[in-house]
Coordinates of C-alpha atoms and ligand atoms in Angstrom, one line a residue:
X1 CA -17.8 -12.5 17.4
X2 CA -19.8 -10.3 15.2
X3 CA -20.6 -11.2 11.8
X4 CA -19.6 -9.7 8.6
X5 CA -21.3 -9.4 5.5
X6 CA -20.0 -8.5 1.8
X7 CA -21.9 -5.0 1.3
X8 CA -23.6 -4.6 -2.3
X9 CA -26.0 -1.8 -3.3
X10 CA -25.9 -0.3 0.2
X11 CA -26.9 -4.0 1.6
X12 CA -25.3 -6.2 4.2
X13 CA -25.3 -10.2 1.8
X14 CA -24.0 -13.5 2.9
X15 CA -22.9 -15.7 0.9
X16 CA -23.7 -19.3 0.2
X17 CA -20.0 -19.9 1.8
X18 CA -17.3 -18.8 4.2
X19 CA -13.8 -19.0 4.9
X20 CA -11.9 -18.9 7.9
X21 CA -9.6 -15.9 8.4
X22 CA -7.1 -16.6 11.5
X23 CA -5.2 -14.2 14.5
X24 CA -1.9 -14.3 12.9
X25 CA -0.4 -14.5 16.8
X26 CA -2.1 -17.3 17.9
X27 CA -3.0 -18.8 14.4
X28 CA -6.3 -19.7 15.5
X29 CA -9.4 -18.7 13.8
X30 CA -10.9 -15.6 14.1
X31 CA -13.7 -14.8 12.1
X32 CA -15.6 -15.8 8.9
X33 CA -15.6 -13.9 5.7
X34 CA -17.9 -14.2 2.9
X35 CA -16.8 -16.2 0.3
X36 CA -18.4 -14.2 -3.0
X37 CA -19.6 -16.0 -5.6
X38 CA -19.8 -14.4 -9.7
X39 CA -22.9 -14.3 -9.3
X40 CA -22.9 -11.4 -6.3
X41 CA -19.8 -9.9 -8.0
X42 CA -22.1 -9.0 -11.1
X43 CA -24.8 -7.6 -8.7
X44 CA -22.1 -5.5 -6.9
X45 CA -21.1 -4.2 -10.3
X46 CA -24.6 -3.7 -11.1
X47 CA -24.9 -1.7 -8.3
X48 CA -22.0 0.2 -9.1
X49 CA -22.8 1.2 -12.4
X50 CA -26.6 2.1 -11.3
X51 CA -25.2 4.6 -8.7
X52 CA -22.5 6.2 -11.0
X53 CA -25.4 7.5 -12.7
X54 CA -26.0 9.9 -10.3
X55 CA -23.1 10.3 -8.4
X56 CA -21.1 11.7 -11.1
X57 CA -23.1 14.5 -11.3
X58 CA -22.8 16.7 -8.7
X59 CA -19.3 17.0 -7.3
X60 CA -19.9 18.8 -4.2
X61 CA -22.5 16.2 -3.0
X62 CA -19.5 14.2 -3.3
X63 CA -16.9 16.4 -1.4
X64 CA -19.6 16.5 1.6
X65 CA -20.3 12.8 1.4
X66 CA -16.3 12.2 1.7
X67 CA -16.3 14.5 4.5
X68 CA -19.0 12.6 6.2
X69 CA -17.0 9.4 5.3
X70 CA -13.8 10.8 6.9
X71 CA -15.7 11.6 10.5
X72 CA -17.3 8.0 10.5
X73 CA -13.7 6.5 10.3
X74 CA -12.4 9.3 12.8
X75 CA -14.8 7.9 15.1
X76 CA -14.2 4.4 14.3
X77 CA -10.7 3.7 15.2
X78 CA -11.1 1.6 18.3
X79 CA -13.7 -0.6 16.8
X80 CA -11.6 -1.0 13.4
X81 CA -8.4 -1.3 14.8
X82 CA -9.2 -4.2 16.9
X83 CA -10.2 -6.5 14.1
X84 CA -7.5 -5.2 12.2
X85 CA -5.1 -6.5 15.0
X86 CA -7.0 -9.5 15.7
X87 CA -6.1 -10.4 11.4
X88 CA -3.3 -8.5 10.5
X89 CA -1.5 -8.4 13.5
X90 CA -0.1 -5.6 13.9
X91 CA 0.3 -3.7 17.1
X92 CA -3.1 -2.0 18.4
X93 CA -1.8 1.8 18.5
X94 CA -0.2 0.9 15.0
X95 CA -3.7 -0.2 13.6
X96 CA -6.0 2.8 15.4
X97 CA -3.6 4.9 13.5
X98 CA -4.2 3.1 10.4
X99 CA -8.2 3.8 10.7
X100 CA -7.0 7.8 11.6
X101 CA -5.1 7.8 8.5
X102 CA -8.0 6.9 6.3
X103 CA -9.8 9.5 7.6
X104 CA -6.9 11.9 6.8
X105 CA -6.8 10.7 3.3
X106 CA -10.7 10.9 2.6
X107 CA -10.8 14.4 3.9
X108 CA -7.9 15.4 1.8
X109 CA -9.7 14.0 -1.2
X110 CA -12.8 15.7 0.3
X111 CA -11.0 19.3 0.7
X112 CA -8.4 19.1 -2.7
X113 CA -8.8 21.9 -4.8
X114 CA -9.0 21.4 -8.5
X115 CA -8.2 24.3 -10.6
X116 CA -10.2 24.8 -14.1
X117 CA -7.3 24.1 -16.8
X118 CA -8.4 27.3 -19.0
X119 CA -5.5 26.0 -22.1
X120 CA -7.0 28.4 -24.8
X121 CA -8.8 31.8 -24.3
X122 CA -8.8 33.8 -27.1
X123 CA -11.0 36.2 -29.9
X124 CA -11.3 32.5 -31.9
X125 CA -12.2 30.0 -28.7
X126 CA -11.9 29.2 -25.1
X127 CA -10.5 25.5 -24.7
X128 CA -10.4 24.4 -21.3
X129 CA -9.2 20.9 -20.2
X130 CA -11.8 19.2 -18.2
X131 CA -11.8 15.8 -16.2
X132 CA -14.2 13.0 -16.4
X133 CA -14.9 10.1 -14.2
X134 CA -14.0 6.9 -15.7
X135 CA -16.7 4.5 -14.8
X136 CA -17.1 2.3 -12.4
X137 CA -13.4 0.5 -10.7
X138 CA -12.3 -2.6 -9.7
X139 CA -10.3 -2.1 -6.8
X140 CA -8.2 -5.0 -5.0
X141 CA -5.8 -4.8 -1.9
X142 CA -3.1 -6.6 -0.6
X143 CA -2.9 -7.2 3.6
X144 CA -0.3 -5.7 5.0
X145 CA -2.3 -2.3 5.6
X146 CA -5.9 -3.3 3.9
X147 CA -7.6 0.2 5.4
X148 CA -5.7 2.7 4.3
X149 CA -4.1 1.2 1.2
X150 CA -8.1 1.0 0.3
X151 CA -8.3 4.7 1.3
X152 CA -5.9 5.6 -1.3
X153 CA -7.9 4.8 -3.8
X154 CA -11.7 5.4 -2.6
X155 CA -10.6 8.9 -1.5
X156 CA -9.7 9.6 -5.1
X157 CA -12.1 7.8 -7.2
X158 CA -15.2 8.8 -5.4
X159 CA -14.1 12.6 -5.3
X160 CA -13.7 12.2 -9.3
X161 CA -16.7 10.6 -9.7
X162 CA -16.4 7.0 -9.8
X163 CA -17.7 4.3 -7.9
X164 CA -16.1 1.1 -6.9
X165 CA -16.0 -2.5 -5.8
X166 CA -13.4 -3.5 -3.8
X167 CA -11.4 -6.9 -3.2
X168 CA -9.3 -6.7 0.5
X169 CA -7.1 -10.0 0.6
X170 CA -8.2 -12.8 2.0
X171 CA -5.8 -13.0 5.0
X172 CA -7.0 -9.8 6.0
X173 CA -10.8 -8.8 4.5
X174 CA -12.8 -8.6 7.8
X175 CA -11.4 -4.5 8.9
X176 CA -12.3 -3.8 5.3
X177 CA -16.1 -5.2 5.3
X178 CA -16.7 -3.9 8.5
X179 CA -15.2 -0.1 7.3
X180 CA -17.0 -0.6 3.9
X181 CA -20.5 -1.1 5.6
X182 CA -19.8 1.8 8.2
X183 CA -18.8 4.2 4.7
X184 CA -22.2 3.3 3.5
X185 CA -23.8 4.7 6.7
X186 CA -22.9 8.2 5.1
X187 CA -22.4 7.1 1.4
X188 CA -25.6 6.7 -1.4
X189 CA -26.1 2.9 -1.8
X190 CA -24.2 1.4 -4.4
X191 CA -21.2 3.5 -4.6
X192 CA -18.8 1.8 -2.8
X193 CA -19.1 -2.2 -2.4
X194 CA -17.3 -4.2 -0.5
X195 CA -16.5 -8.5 -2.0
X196 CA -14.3 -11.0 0.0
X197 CA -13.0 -13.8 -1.4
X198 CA -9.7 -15.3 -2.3
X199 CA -7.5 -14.8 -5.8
X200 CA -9.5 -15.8 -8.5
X201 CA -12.1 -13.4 -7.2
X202 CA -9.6 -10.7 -7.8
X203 CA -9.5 -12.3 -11.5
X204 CA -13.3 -12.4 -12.4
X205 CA -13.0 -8.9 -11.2
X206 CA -10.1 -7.8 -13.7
X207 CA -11.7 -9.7 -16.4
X208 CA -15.4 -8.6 -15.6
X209 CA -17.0 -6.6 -18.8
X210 CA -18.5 -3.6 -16.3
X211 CA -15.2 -1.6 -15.0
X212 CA -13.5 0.6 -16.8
X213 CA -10.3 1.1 -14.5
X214 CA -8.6 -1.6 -12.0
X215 CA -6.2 0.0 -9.5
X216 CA -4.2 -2.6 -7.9
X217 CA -2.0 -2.9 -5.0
X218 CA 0.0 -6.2 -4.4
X219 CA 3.0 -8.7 -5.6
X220 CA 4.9 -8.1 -8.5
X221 CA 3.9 -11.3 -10.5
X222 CA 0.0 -10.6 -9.7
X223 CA 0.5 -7.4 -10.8
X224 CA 1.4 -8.7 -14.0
X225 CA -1.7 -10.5 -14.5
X226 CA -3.7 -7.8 -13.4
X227 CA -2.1 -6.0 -16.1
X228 CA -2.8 -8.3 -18.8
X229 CA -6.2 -9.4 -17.9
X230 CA -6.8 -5.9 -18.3
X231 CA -5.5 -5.3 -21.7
X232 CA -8.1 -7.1 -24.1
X233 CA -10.9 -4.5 -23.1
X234 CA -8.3 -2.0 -22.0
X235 CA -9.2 -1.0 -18.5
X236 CA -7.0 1.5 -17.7
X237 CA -4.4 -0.1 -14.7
X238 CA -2.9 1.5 -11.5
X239 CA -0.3 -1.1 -10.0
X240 CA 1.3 -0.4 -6.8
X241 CA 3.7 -3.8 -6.6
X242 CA 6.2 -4.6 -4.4
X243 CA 9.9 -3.3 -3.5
X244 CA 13.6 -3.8 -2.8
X245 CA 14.0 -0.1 -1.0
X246 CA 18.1 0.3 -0.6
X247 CA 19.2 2.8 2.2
X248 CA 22.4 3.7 1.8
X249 CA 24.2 5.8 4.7
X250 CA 26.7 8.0 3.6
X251 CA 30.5 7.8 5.9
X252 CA 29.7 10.9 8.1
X253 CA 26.7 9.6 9.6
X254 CA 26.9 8.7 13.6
X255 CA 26.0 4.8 13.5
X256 CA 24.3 4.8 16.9
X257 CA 22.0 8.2 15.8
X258 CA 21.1 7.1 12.4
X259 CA 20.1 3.2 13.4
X260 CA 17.0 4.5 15.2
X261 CA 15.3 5.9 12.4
X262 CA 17.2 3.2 9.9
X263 CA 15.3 0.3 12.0
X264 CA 12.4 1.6 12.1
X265 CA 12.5 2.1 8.2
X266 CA 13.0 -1.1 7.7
X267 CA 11.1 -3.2 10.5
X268 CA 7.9 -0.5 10.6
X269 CA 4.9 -3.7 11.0
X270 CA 7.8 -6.2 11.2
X271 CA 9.2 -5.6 7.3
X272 CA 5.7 -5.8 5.7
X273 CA 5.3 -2.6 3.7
X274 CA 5.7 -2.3 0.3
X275 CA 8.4 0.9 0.9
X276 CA 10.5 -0.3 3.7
X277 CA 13.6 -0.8 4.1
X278 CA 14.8 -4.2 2.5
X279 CA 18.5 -3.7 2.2
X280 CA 20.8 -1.4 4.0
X281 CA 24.7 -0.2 2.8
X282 CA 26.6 1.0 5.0
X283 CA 30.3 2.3 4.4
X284 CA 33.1 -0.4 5.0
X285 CA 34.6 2.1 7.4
X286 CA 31.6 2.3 9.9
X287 CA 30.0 -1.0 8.6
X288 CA 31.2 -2.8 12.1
X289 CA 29.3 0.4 14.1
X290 CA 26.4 0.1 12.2
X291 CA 25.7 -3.5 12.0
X292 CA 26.1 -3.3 16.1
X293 CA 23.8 -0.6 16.4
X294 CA 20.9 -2.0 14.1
X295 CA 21.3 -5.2 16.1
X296 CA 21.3 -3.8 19.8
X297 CA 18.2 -2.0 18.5
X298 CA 16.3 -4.9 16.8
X299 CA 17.5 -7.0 20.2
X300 CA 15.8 -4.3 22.4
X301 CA 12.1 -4.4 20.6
X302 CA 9.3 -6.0 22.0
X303 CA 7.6 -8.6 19.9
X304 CA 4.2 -9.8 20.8
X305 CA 0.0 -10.0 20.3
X306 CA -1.0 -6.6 19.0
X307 CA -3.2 -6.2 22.0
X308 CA -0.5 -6.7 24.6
X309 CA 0.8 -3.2 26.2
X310 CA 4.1 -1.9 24.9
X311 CA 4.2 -4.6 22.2
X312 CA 6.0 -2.5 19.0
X313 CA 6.2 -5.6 16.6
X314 CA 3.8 -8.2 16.0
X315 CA 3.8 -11.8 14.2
X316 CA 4.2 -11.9 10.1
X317 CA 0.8 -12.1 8.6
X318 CA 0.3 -15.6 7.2
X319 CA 2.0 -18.7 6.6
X320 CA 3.3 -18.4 3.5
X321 CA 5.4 -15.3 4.1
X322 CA 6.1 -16.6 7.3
X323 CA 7.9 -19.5 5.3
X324 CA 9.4 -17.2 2.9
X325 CA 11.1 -15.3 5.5
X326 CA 12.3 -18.0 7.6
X327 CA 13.6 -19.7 3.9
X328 CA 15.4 -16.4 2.5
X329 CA 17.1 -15.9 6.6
X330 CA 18.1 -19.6 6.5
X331 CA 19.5 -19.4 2.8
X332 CA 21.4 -16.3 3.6
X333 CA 22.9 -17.8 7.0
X334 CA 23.5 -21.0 5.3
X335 CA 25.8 -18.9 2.5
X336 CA 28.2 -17.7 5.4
X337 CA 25.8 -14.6 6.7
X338 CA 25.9 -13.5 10.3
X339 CA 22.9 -13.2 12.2
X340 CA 23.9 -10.2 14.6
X341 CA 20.5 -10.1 16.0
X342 CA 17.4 -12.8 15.7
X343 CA 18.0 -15.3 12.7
X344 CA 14.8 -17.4 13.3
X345 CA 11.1 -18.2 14.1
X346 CA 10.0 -17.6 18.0
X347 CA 9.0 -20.7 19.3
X348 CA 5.2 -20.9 20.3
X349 CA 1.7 -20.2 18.4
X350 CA 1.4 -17.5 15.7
X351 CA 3.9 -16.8 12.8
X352 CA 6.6 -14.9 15.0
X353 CA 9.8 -14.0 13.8
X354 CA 12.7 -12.4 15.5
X355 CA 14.0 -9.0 14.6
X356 CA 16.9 -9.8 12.1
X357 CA 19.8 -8.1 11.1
X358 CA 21.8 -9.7 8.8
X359 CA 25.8 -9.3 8.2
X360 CA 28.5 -10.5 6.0
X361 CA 26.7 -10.9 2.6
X362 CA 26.5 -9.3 -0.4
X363 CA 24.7 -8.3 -3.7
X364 CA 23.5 -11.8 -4.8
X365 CA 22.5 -13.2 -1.8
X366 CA 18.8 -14.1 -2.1
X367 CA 17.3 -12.2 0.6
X368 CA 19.4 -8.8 -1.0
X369 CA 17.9 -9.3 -4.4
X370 CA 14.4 -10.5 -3.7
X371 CA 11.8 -8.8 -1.6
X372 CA 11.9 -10.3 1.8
X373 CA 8.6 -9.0 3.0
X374 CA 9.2 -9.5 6.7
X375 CA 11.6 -8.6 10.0
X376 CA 14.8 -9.8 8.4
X377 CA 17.1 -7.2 7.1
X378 CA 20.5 -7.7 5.2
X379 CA 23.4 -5.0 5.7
X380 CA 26.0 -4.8 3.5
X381 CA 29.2 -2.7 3.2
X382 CA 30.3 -1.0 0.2
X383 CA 33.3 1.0 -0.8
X384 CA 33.0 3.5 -3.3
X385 CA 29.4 6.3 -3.7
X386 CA 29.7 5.4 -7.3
X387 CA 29.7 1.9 -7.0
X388 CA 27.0 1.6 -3.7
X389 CA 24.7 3.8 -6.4
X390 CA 25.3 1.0 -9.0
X391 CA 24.5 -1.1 -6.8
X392 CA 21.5 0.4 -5.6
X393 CA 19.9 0.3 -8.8
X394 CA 20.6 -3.0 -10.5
X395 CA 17.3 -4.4 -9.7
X396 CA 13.7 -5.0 -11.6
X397 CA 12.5 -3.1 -8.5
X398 CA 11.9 1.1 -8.1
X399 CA 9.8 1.6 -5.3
X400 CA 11.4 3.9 -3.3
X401 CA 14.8 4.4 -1.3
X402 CA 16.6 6.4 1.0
X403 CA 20.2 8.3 1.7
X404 CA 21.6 9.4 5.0
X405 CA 24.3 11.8 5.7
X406 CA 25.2 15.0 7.8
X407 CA 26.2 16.7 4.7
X408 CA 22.7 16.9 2.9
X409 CA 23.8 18.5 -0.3
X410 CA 25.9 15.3 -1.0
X411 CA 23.6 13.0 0.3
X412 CA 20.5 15.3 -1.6
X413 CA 23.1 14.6 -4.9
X414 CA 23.1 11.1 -4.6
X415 CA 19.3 10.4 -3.5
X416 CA 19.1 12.2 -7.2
X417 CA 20.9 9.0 -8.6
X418 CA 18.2 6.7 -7.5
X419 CA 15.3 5.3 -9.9
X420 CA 12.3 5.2 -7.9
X421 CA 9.6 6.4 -7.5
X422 CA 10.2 8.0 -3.9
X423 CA 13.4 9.0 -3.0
X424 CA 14.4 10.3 0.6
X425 CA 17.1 12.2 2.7
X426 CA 17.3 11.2 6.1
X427 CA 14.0 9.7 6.0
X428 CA 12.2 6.7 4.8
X429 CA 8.5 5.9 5.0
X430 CA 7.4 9.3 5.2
X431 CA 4.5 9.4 3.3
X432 CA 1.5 12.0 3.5
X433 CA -1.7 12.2 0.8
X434 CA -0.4 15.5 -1.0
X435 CA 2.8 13.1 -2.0
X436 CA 2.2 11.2 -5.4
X437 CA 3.7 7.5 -4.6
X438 CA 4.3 5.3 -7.5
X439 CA 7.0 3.0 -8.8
X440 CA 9.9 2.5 -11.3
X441 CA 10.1 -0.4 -13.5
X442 CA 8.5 -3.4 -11.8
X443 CA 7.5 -1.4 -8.9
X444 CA 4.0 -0.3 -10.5
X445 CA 2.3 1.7 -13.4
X446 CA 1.0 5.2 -12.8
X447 CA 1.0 7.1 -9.3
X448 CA -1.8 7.2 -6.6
X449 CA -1.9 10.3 -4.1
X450 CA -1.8 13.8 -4.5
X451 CA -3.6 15.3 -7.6
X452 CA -1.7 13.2 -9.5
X453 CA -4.1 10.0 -7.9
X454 CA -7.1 11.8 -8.3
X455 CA -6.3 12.3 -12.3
X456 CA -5.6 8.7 -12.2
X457 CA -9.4 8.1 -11.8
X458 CA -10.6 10.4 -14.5
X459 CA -10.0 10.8 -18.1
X460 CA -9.5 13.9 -20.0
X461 CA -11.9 15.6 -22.1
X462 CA -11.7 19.0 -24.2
X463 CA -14.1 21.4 -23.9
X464 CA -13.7 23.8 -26.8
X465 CA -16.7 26.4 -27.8
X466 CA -15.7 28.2 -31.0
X467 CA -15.9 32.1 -30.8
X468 CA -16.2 32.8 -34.5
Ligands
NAD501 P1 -0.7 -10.4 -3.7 O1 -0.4 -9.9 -5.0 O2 -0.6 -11.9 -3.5 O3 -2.3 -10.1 -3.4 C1 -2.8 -8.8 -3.4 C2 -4.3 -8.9 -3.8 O4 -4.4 -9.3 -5.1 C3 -5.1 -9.8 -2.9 O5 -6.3 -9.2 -2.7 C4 -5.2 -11.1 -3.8 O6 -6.3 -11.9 -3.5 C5 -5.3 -10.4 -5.2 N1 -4.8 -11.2 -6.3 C6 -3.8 -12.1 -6.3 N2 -3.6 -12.6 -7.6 C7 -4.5 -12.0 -8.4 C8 -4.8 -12.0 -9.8 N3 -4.1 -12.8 -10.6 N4 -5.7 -11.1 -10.3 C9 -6.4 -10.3 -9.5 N5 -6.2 -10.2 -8.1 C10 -5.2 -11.0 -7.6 O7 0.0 -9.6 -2.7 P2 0.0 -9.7 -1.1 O8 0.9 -10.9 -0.7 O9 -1.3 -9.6 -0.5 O10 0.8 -8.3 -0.7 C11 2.2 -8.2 -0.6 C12 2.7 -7.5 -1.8 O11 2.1 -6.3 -2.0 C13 4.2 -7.2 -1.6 O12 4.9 -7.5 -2.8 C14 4.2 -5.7 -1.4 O13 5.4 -5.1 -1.7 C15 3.0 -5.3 -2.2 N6 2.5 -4.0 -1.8 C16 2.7 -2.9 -2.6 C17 2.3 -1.6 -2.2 C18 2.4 -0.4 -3.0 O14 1.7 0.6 -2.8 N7 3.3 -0.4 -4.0 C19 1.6 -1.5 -0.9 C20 1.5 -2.7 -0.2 C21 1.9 -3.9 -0.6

């Protein structure tokens, strides 16, 4: 087992303690992480504040050093992806592709153009909006994809500038040390630092007098503290929170066709993604079709360890959400629900779960109105476009959703009539790094991705030179 090391100023440090992190399929240990104290979060925002010095000076060093950065995690897929199976549990292939995709993200951050805003250019001035780094950032992950939910936001604040310290969760912080300390093969010490360590490290961090910005991705009701931790010294705040993502199909879609890409949707690493799927409507006059479909599909996937061959879905995470799944299935059956495929735990080691689909309930069941998290999904039927819209949006949540239909211009008019932040037509999940992704209401504050992510990390200065 190799041994991994919080990563501060450019150094590998141990910390005076550990804790264990465990294999989700066999919930057995599997490694150690670093339990850091306040003592090395102040020297890894030292370190950060020492290197921002320099690194916000010249931005193409810091378009070549991203590029560098993407090639190290290009070629670091098979070593990353294995401990990201071995903690997160998702399948292999799933979590090579993970690594891939923070390559694909740094390089776009790496390769984005940024045109000069010239807003005034005249006989009297020329204005021009510039952007500014904001300082050093306190960044903190959740573990359902720790890489590339990390990539979203190094990509963007080193390419503007900034440097970072960064929190992965404690189910899941091993992939992220061990990507960290390979990033500062090819990064100047300092700039990007890499602290493990359970919830209350996240909120020294937020409270800590050295960053100037905390971008956080996680719950809702973290979120909120995050939020107001932040507020005395005003930080600015990024939140990406959580989701309640509707899909509603539309009466001329063909149940069997649209179930494939409505499954995966929804049970993409078994449910745990802040954009899935979480609630599906389907039309009363194909509900019976559709329900069928989604549960001869869910009763055809393989579930297993991440590094078995073929295996699509693995465990859930950790033990809480494991419980919280298994709580929101039996509180749903319990009401008069039908399990048409799954409905409980798999017996044996690890925190499996059987592909659920869930019929025969409605608006006001728990596991409809609160994020599930997991490989449980509820469909229910609906009457009326007005009222399934309605319906759609009566939540805290805004995430994303998604319509399906043959006709797209109806279903493109009724994806309109969703408030989220990501709204799709025959798709759902398809994300890419050009594509801002934020939330409505609960689901987060400000966007990440796109140009829109990289303004995120700076703030806006005028440069005005007077011509008279
Ligand atoms: P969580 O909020 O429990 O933890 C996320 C991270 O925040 C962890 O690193 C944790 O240690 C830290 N943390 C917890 N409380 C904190 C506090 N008060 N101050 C500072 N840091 C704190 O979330 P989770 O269970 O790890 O992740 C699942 C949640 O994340 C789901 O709700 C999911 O929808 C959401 N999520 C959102 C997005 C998005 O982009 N919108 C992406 C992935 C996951």
């Amino acid at each position: 087992m190799s041994e991994f090391n919080l990563i501060i100023g450019g150094e590998r440090r141990a910390a005076s303690s550990t804790f264990d992190v465990l294999d989700p399929a066999t919930g057995e240990v599997f490694g150690q992480a670093p339990e850091c104290s306040q003592a090395l979060l102040d020297e890894a925002f030292g370190a950060a504040a020492k290197a921002q010095i320099d690194w916000k000076r010249d931005e193409e060093i810091r378009r070549s050093a991203l590029r560098e950065a993407a090639n190290k995690m290009f070629a670091s897929a098979d070593e990353l992806g294995g401990i990201l199976t071995r903690e997160q549990g998702k399948p292999l292939a799933r979590a090579q592709e993970e690594v891939l995709g923070v390559g694909v993200w740094l390089q776009y951050y790496a390769d984005l153009e940024v045109a000069p805003e010239v807003i005034q250019d005249d006989d009297f001035a020329r204005a021009e909006v510039v952007r500014r780094p904001i300082g050093v950032v306190a960044a903190i992950t959740p573990w359902n994809f720790p890489l590339i939910l990390a990539s979203w936001k190094i990509g963007p604040a080193l390419r503007a500038g900034n440097t970072m310290v960064l929190k992965p969760s404690p189910y899941t912080p091993l992939s992220t040390l061990r990507m960290i300390e390979l990033l500062n093969e090819v990064l100047p010490p300092g700039v990007l630092n890499g602290v493990s360590g359970g919830d209350e490290l996240g909120k020294w961090m937020t409270a800590h007098r050295t960053p100037r910005k905390v971008s956080f991705t996680g719950s809702v009701s973290a979120g909120k503290h995050v939020a107001v931790s932040a507020a005395p010294d005003l930080k600015r705040v990024t939140l990406e929170l959580g989701g309640n993502d509707p899909a509603v199909l539309l009466d001329d879609v063909n149940p069997a066709e649209v179930a494939e890409k409505v499954f995966w949707g929804a049970f993409m690493n078994s449910g745990q993604v802040c954009s899935a799927i979480k609630r599906i409507y389907a039309p009363e006059s194909i509900y019976d079709d559709v329900v069928d479909a989604l549960a001869a599909k869910a009763a055809s996937v393989k579930v297993g360890h991440g590094l078995e061959d073929g295996v699509e879905l693995g465990p859930i995470n950790n033990a809480p959400q494991f419980e919280r799944v298994k709580e929101l299935v039996a509180d749903a059956i319990s009401g008069g629900a039908r399990a048409a495929a799954g409905g409980g735990p798999i017996d044996g080691p690890g925190y499996f779960f059987q592909p659920t689909i869930l019929a025969g309930l409605t608006d006001g069941t728990r596991i409809v109105d609160e994020e599930q998290f997991g490989p449980a999904v509820p469909v229910i039927s609906y009457r009326h476009v007005d009222e399934v819209i309605e319906r759609a949006n009566a939540t805290h949540f805004g995430l994303s959703g998604s319509v399906w239909g043959v006709d797209v211009e109806r279903a493109n008019a009724v994806a309109d009539q969703l408030e989220c932040g990501t709204s799709w037509v025959n798709a759902h999940l398809a994300l890419a790094p050009h594509q801002p992704f934020g939330g409505f209401k609960w689901s987060g504050l400000g966007v990440e991705n796109g140009p829109w992510g990289l303004s995120s990390f700076t703030e806006i200065q005028v440069r005005y030179q007077s011509k008279i």
